[in-house]
Amino acid sequence: MAQAEGACHRPLATSRLELNLVRLLCRCESMAAEKREPDEWRLEKYVGALEDMLQALKVQASKPASEVISEYSRKVDFLKGMLQAEKLTSSSEKALANQFLAPGRVPTTAKERVPATKTVHLQSRARYTSEMRSELLGTLEADMRKRVVKGPRPADEKQSASELDLVLQRHQGLQEKLAEEMLGLARSLKTNTLAAQSVIKKDNQTLSHSLKMADQNLEKLKLESERLEQHAQKSVNWLLWAMLIVVCFVFISMILFIRIMPRLK
């Protein structure tokens, strides 16, 4: 247990809350990969605690990058969906629900080469497929036993064999159809993701261009404001000098007028 928890230390964790979340997530992935008893309840409680910690991490001031939070959400949603799939009654429903689960894309720890949720996804898919085959073979075996008890004739045995082949063919066809639908869904999701990335990239380019133009306009506005202020200062200086010259001229004229007037008398 101590070694597993020690391996879950994430050097990029920015807070104590994120570090605890990574440790608990690593523990949940380890429990999901193990074979559990039907009455096992700890994993469900741990996943609930993961959801609460993830919500607290999203509103934290020193939260990690949005890509990291998205990856945490992806893994928590996968574990939650896996537990919901295990509660279904038939193996076919479990297999179908398992097909729609999306495991994590990035390993939780540096020691993992493949994300643990992806390994759990492949294990559960193989287990549900095996359960489907076992149920199908069990149904066919029970039917064959009923026919044997009733004393089947050779024609009935041939019919049972043909029915078995037909059921197996239908089952194989169903699996192939399901695989094609999932492949088409994955392609559609990839196309939509690429289209969204293209739109976001164009929007970012437009926003960057707008910000650049706004900065240029702001610089031009500052330059023109400085020029206008200089022109205003120059015009005020010229007006002041003109007024001083006029005042001086009037003053000198008055002095001359006062000196000249007595002499005329």
Short mmCIF file of C-alpha atoms in Angstrom, two decimals:
data_model
loop_
_atom_site.label_atom_id
_atom_site.label_comp_id
_atom_site.label_asym_id
_atom_site.label_seq_id
_atom_site.Cartn_x
_atom_site.Cartn_y
_atom_site.Cartn_z
CA MET A 1 0.00 0.00 0.00
CA ALA A 2 2.80 2.43 0.89
CA GLN A 3 4.68 1.66 -2.33
CA ALA A 4 1.55 2.19 -4.39
CA GLU A 5 0.85 5.50 -2.72
CA GLY A 6 4.48 6.53 -3.11
CA ALA A 7 4.30 5.78 -6.82
CA CYS A 8 1.29 8.06 -7.09
CA HIS A 9 3.17 11.21 -6.16
CA ARG A 10 2.85 13.68 -8.99
CA PRO A 11 5.74 16.18 -9.18
CA LEU A 12 3.58 18.65 -11.12
CA ALA A 13 0.91 18.87 -8.40
CA THR A 14 0.44 22.53 -7.51
CA SER A 15 -1.44 22.11 -4.23
CA ARG A 16 -2.08 19.70 -1.39
CA LEU A 17 -5.60 19.09 -2.68
CA GLU A 18 -4.36 18.05 -6.12
CA LEU A 19 -1.78 15.75 -4.58
CA ASN A 20 -4.47 14.01 -2.49
CA LEU A 21 -6.69 13.74 -5.56
CA VAL A 22 -3.89 12.07 -7.56
CA ARG A 23 -3.22 9.61 -4.73
CA LEU A 24 -6.89 8.66 -4.41
CA LEU A 25 -7.26 8.43 -8.19
CA CYS A 26 -4.29 6.09 -8.37
CA ARG A 27 -5.82 3.95 -5.60
CA CYS A 28 -9.17 3.80 -7.40
CA GLU A 29 -7.52 2.77 -10.67
CA SER A 30 -5.66 0.03 -8.85
CA MET A 31 -8.87 -1.24 -7.21
CA ALA A 32 -10.75 -1.12 -10.54
CA ALA A 33 -8.08 -3.31 -12.15
CA GLU A 34 -8.39 -5.94 -9.41
CA LYS A 35 -11.10 -8.58 -9.10
CA ARG A 36 -13.63 -7.37 -6.54
CA GLU A 37 -16.37 -9.03 -4.57
CA PRO A 38 -19.99 -8.19 -5.47
CA ASP A 39 -20.52 -6.52 -2.08
CA GLU A 40 -17.41 -4.34 -2.37
CA TRP A 41 -18.40 -0.77 -1.51
CA ARG A 42 -15.15 1.09 -0.99
CA LEU A 43 -14.49 1.87 -4.65
CA GLU A 44 -17.87 3.57 -5.06
CA LYS A 45 -17.22 5.69 -1.95
CA TYR A 46 -13.75 6.57 -3.18
CA VAL A 47 -15.11 7.68 -6.57
CA GLY A 48 -17.67 9.87 -4.79
CA ALA A 49 -14.87 11.44 -2.79
CA LEU A 50 -12.94 11.99 -6.05
CA GLU A 51 -15.90 13.92 -7.47
CA ASP A 52 -16.02 16.17 -4.40
CA MET A 53 -12.27 16.79 -4.51
CA LEU A 54 -12.42 17.54 -8.23
CA GLN A 55 -15.18 20.10 -7.74
CA ALA A 56 -13.15 21.74 -4.96
CA LEU A 57 -10.06 21.77 -7.18
CA LYS A 58 -11.96 23.53 -10.00
CA VAL A 59 -12.84 26.49 -7.76
CA GLN A 60 -9.48 26.68 -6.02
CA ALA A 61 -7.41 29.81 -6.58
CA SER A 62 -4.21 27.87 -7.39
CA LYS A 63 -5.92 25.36 -9.66
CA PRO A 64 -3.94 23.53 -12.38
CA ALA A 65 -4.29 24.08 -16.11
CA SER A 66 -7.60 23.40 -17.82
CA GLU A 67 -6.10 20.44 -19.73
CA VAL A 68 -5.07 18.77 -16.45
CA ILE A 69 -8.51 19.32 -14.90
CA SER A 70 -10.14 17.94 -18.07
CA GLU A 71 -8.01 14.79 -17.82
CA TYR A 72 -8.94 14.36 -14.14
CA SER A 73 -12.64 14.74 -15.04
CA ARG A 74 -12.28 12.21 -17.85
CA LYS A 75 -10.82 9.59 -15.51
CA VAL A 76 -13.36 10.23 -12.74
CA ASP A 77 -16.24 10.00 -15.23
CA PHE A 78 -14.80 6.74 -16.55
CA LEU A 79 -14.65 5.19 -13.08
CA LYS A 80 -18.18 6.39 -12.33
CA GLY A 81 -19.50 4.98 -15.62
CA MET A 82 -17.71 1.68 -15.02
CA LEU A 83 -19.42 1.28 -11.64
CA GLN A 84 -22.80 2.08 -13.20
CA ALA A 85 -22.18 -0.49 -15.94
CA GLU A 86 -21.38 -3.16 -13.37
CA LYS A 87 -24.81 -2.65 -11.79
CA LEU A 88 -26.64 -3.62 -15.01
CA THR A 89 -28.31 -7.01 -15.12
CA SER A 90 -27.37 -8.59 -18.45
CA SER A 91 -23.87 -8.94 -19.83
CA SER A 92 -24.96 -7.50 -23.18
CA GLU A 93 -26.07 -4.28 -21.49
CA LYS A 94 -22.78 -4.15 -19.60
CA ALA A 95 -20.80 -4.63 -22.81
CA LEU A 96 -22.80 -1.92 -24.59
CA ALA A 97 -22.36 0.53 -21.73
CA ASN A 98 -18.66 -0.27 -21.60
CA GLN A 99 -18.32 0.66 -25.27
CA PHE A 100 -19.36 4.24 -24.54
CA LEU A 101 -16.85 4.77 -21.74
CA ALA A 102 -13.87 7.02 -22.46
CA PRO A 103 -10.72 6.14 -20.49
CA GLY A 104 -7.97 8.61 -19.70
CA ARG A 105 -5.44 9.60 -22.32
CA VAL A 106 -2.51 10.50 -20.05
CA PRO A 107 -0.94 8.21 -17.42
CA THR A 108 -1.65 9.20 -13.85
CA THR A 109 1.93 8.52 -12.73
CA ALA A 110 5.29 8.75 -14.46
CA LYS A 111 5.81 4.98 -14.06
CA GLU A 112 2.79 4.13 -16.23
CA ARG A 113 3.42 3.63 -19.93
CA VAL A 114 -0.28 3.13 -20.67
CA PRO A 115 -3.05 4.91 -18.72
CA ALA A 116 -4.45 2.63 -16.05
CA THR A 117 -8.04 3.49 -17.01
CA LYS A 118 -7.35 2.29 -20.55
CA THR A 119 -6.10 -1.04 -19.21
CA VAL A 120 -9.20 -1.34 -17.01
CA HIS A 121 -11.37 -0.54 -20.02
CA LEU A 122 -9.82 -3.34 -22.07
CA GLN A 123 -10.09 -5.79 -19.16
CA SER A 124 -13.77 -5.04 -18.56
CA ARG A 125 -14.52 -5.30 -22.29
CA ALA A 126 -12.91 -8.74 -22.45
CA ARG A 127 -14.74 -9.83 -19.29
CA TYR A 128 -18.15 -8.74 -20.56
CA THR A 129 -17.55 -10.40 -23.92
CA SER A 130 -16.64 -13.62 -22.14
CA GLU A 131 -19.79 -13.36 -20.00
CA MET A 132 -21.92 -12.85 -23.11
CA ARG A 133 -20.46 -15.96 -24.70
CA SER A 134 -20.93 -17.96 -21.51
CA GLU A 135 -24.59 -16.89 -21.27
CA LEU A 136 -25.18 -17.74 -24.90
CA LEU A 137 -23.50 -21.13 -24.64
CA GLY A 138 -25.35 -21.82 -21.39
CA THR A 139 -28.68 -21.07 -23.04
CA LEU A 140 -27.85 -23.28 -25.99
CA GLU A 141 -26.64 -26.08 -23.70
CA ALA A 142 -29.85 -25.93 -21.68
CA ASP A 143 -31.85 -26.08 -24.89
CA MET A 144 -29.83 -29.03 -26.10
CA ARG A 145 -30.39 -30.85 -22.80
CA LYS A 146 -34.12 -30.34 -23.11
CA ARG A 147 -34.01 -31.79 -26.57
CA VAL A 148 -31.94 -34.76 -25.36
CA VAL A 149 -34.41 -35.45 -22.53
CA LYS A 150 -37.23 -35.44 -25.02
CA GLY A 151 -35.33 -37.90 -27.19
CA PRO A 152 -34.34 -35.87 -30.24
CA ARG A 153 -34.25 -37.46 -33.61
CA PRO A 154 -31.34 -37.09 -36.04
CA ALA A 155 -33.31 -34.41 -37.87
CA ASP A 156 -33.67 -32.50 -34.59
CA GLU A 157 -29.95 -32.76 -33.95
CA LYS A 158 -29.21 -31.29 -37.36
CA GLN A 159 -31.74 -28.56 -36.71
CA SER A 160 -30.14 -27.82 -33.33
CA ALA A 161 -26.71 -27.62 -34.92
CA SER A 162 -28.01 -25.30 -37.60
CA GLU A 163 -29.75 -23.17 -34.98
CA LEU A 164 -26.51 -23.00 -32.99
CA ASP A 165 -24.61 -21.87 -36.07
CA LEU A 166 -27.31 -19.31 -36.82
CA VAL A 167 -27.20 -17.91 -33.29
CA LEU A 168 -23.41 -17.72 -33.36
CA GLN A 169 -23.55 -15.98 -36.71
CA ARG A 170 -26.07 -13.49 -35.39
CA HIS A 171 -23.94 -12.89 -32.33
CA GLN A 172 -20.87 -12.32 -34.47
CA GLY A 173 -22.83 -10.03 -36.77
CA LEU A 174 -24.07 -8.08 -33.78
CA GLN A 175 -20.53 -7.64 -32.50
CA GLU A 176 -19.32 -6.52 -35.93
CA LYS A 177 -22.21 -4.07 -36.24
CA LEU A 178 -21.51 -2.70 -32.79
CA ALA A 179 -17.82 -2.33 -33.66
CA GLU A 180 -18.72 -0.50 -36.88
CA GLU A 181 -21.06 1.84 -35.01
CA MET A 182 -18.40 2.59 -32.41
CA LEU A 183 -15.84 3.17 -35.15
CA GLY A 184 -18.23 5.53 -36.93
CA LEU A 185 -18.91 7.31 -33.65
CA ALA A 186 -15.19 7.66 -33.01
CA ARG A 187 -14.64 9.04 -36.51
CA SER A 188 -17.50 11.48 -36.12
CA LEU A 189 -16.16 12.58 -32.75
CA LYS A 190 -12.70 13.03 -34.22
CA THR A 191 -14.10 15.07 -37.13
CA ASN A 192 -16.11 17.28 -34.78
CA THR A 193 -13.08 17.72 -32.52
CA LEU A 194 -10.86 18.72 -35.45
CA ALA A 195 -13.53 21.13 -36.71
CA ALA A 196 -13.88 22.66 -33.26
CA GLN A 197 -10.10 22.99 -32.98
CA SER A 198 -10.00 24.69 -36.38
CA VAL A 199 -12.72 27.16 -35.37
CA ILE A 200 -11.02 27.88 -32.04
CA LYS A 201 -7.70 28.38 -33.82
CA LYS A 202 -9.27 30.86 -36.26
CA ASP A 203 -10.99 32.67 -33.40
CA ASN A 204 -7.70 32.89 -31.52
CA GLN A 205 -5.99 34.28 -34.61
CA THR A 206 -8.77 36.85 -35.09
CA LEU A 207 -8.59 37.81 -31.42
CA SER A 208 -4.80 38.15 -31.58
CA HIS A 209 -5.10 40.33 -34.69
CA SER A 210 -7.76 42.47 -33.01
CA LEU A 211 -5.60 42.89 -29.91
CA LYS A 212 -2.62 43.80 -32.06
CA MET A 213 -4.66 46.40 -33.98
CA ALA A 214 -6.00 47.76 -30.69
CA ASP A 215 -2.46 48.14 -29.36
CA GLN A 216 -1.38 49.90 -32.55
CA ASN A 217 -4.37 52.24 -32.41
CA LEU A 218 -3.62 52.98 -28.76
CA GLU A 219 -0.02 53.85 -29.61
CA LYS A 220 -1.17 56.10 -32.46
CA LEU A 221 -3.71 57.75 -30.16
CA LYS A 222 -1.02 58.43 -27.57
CA LEU A 223 1.28 59.88 -30.24
CA GLU A 224 -1.44 62.14 -31.66
CA SER A 225 -2.38 63.25 -28.13
CA GLU A 226 1.21 64.22 -27.46
CA ARG A 227 1.40 66.13 -30.74
CA LEU A 228 -1.86 67.91 -30.00
CA GLU A 229 -0.63 68.84 -26.57
CA GLN A 230 2.58 70.20 -28.05
CA HIS A 231 0.63 72.23 -30.60
CA ALA A 232 -1.63 73.55 -27.84
CA GLN A 233 1.38 74.57 -25.77
CA LYS A 234 2.96 76.26 -28.78
CA SER A 235 -0.23 78.20 -29.59
CA VAL A 236 -0.56 79.30 -25.95
CA ASN A 237 3.07 80.45 -25.91
CA TRP A 238 2.63 82.50 -29.09
CA LEU A 239 -0.57 84.05 -27.75
CA LEU A 240 1.14 84.95 -24.50
CA TRP A 241 4.05 86.59 -26.29
CA ALA A 242 1.64 88.50 -28.52
CA MET A 243 -0.28 89.79 -25.53
CA LEU A 244 2.95 90.84 -23.80
CA ILE A 245 4.04 92.72 -26.91
CA VAL A 246 0.68 94.48 -27.14
CA VAL A 247 0.77 95.42 -23.45
CA CYS A 248 4.30 96.71 -23.77
CA PHE A 249 3.38 98.70 -26.86
CA VAL A 250 0.35 100.24 -25.12
CA PHE A 251 2.44 101.05 -22.02
CA ILE A 252 5.15 102.75 -24.02
CA SER A 253 2.55 104.62 -26.08
CA MET A 254 0.89 105.90 -22.93
CA ILE A 255 4.18 107.11 -21.50
CA LEU A 256 5.02 108.91 -24.71
CA PHE A 257 1.53 110.36 -24.87
CA ILE A 258 1.77 111.65 -21.29
CA ARG A 259 5.18 113.29 -21.97
CA ILE A 260 4.13 114.80 -25.23
CA MET A 261 0.83 116.31 -24.05
CA PRO A 262 2.32 118.98 -21.64
CA ARG A 263 4.71 120.28 -24.26
CA LEU A 264 1.83 120.85 -26.66
CA LYS A 265 0.16 123.10 -24.12
#
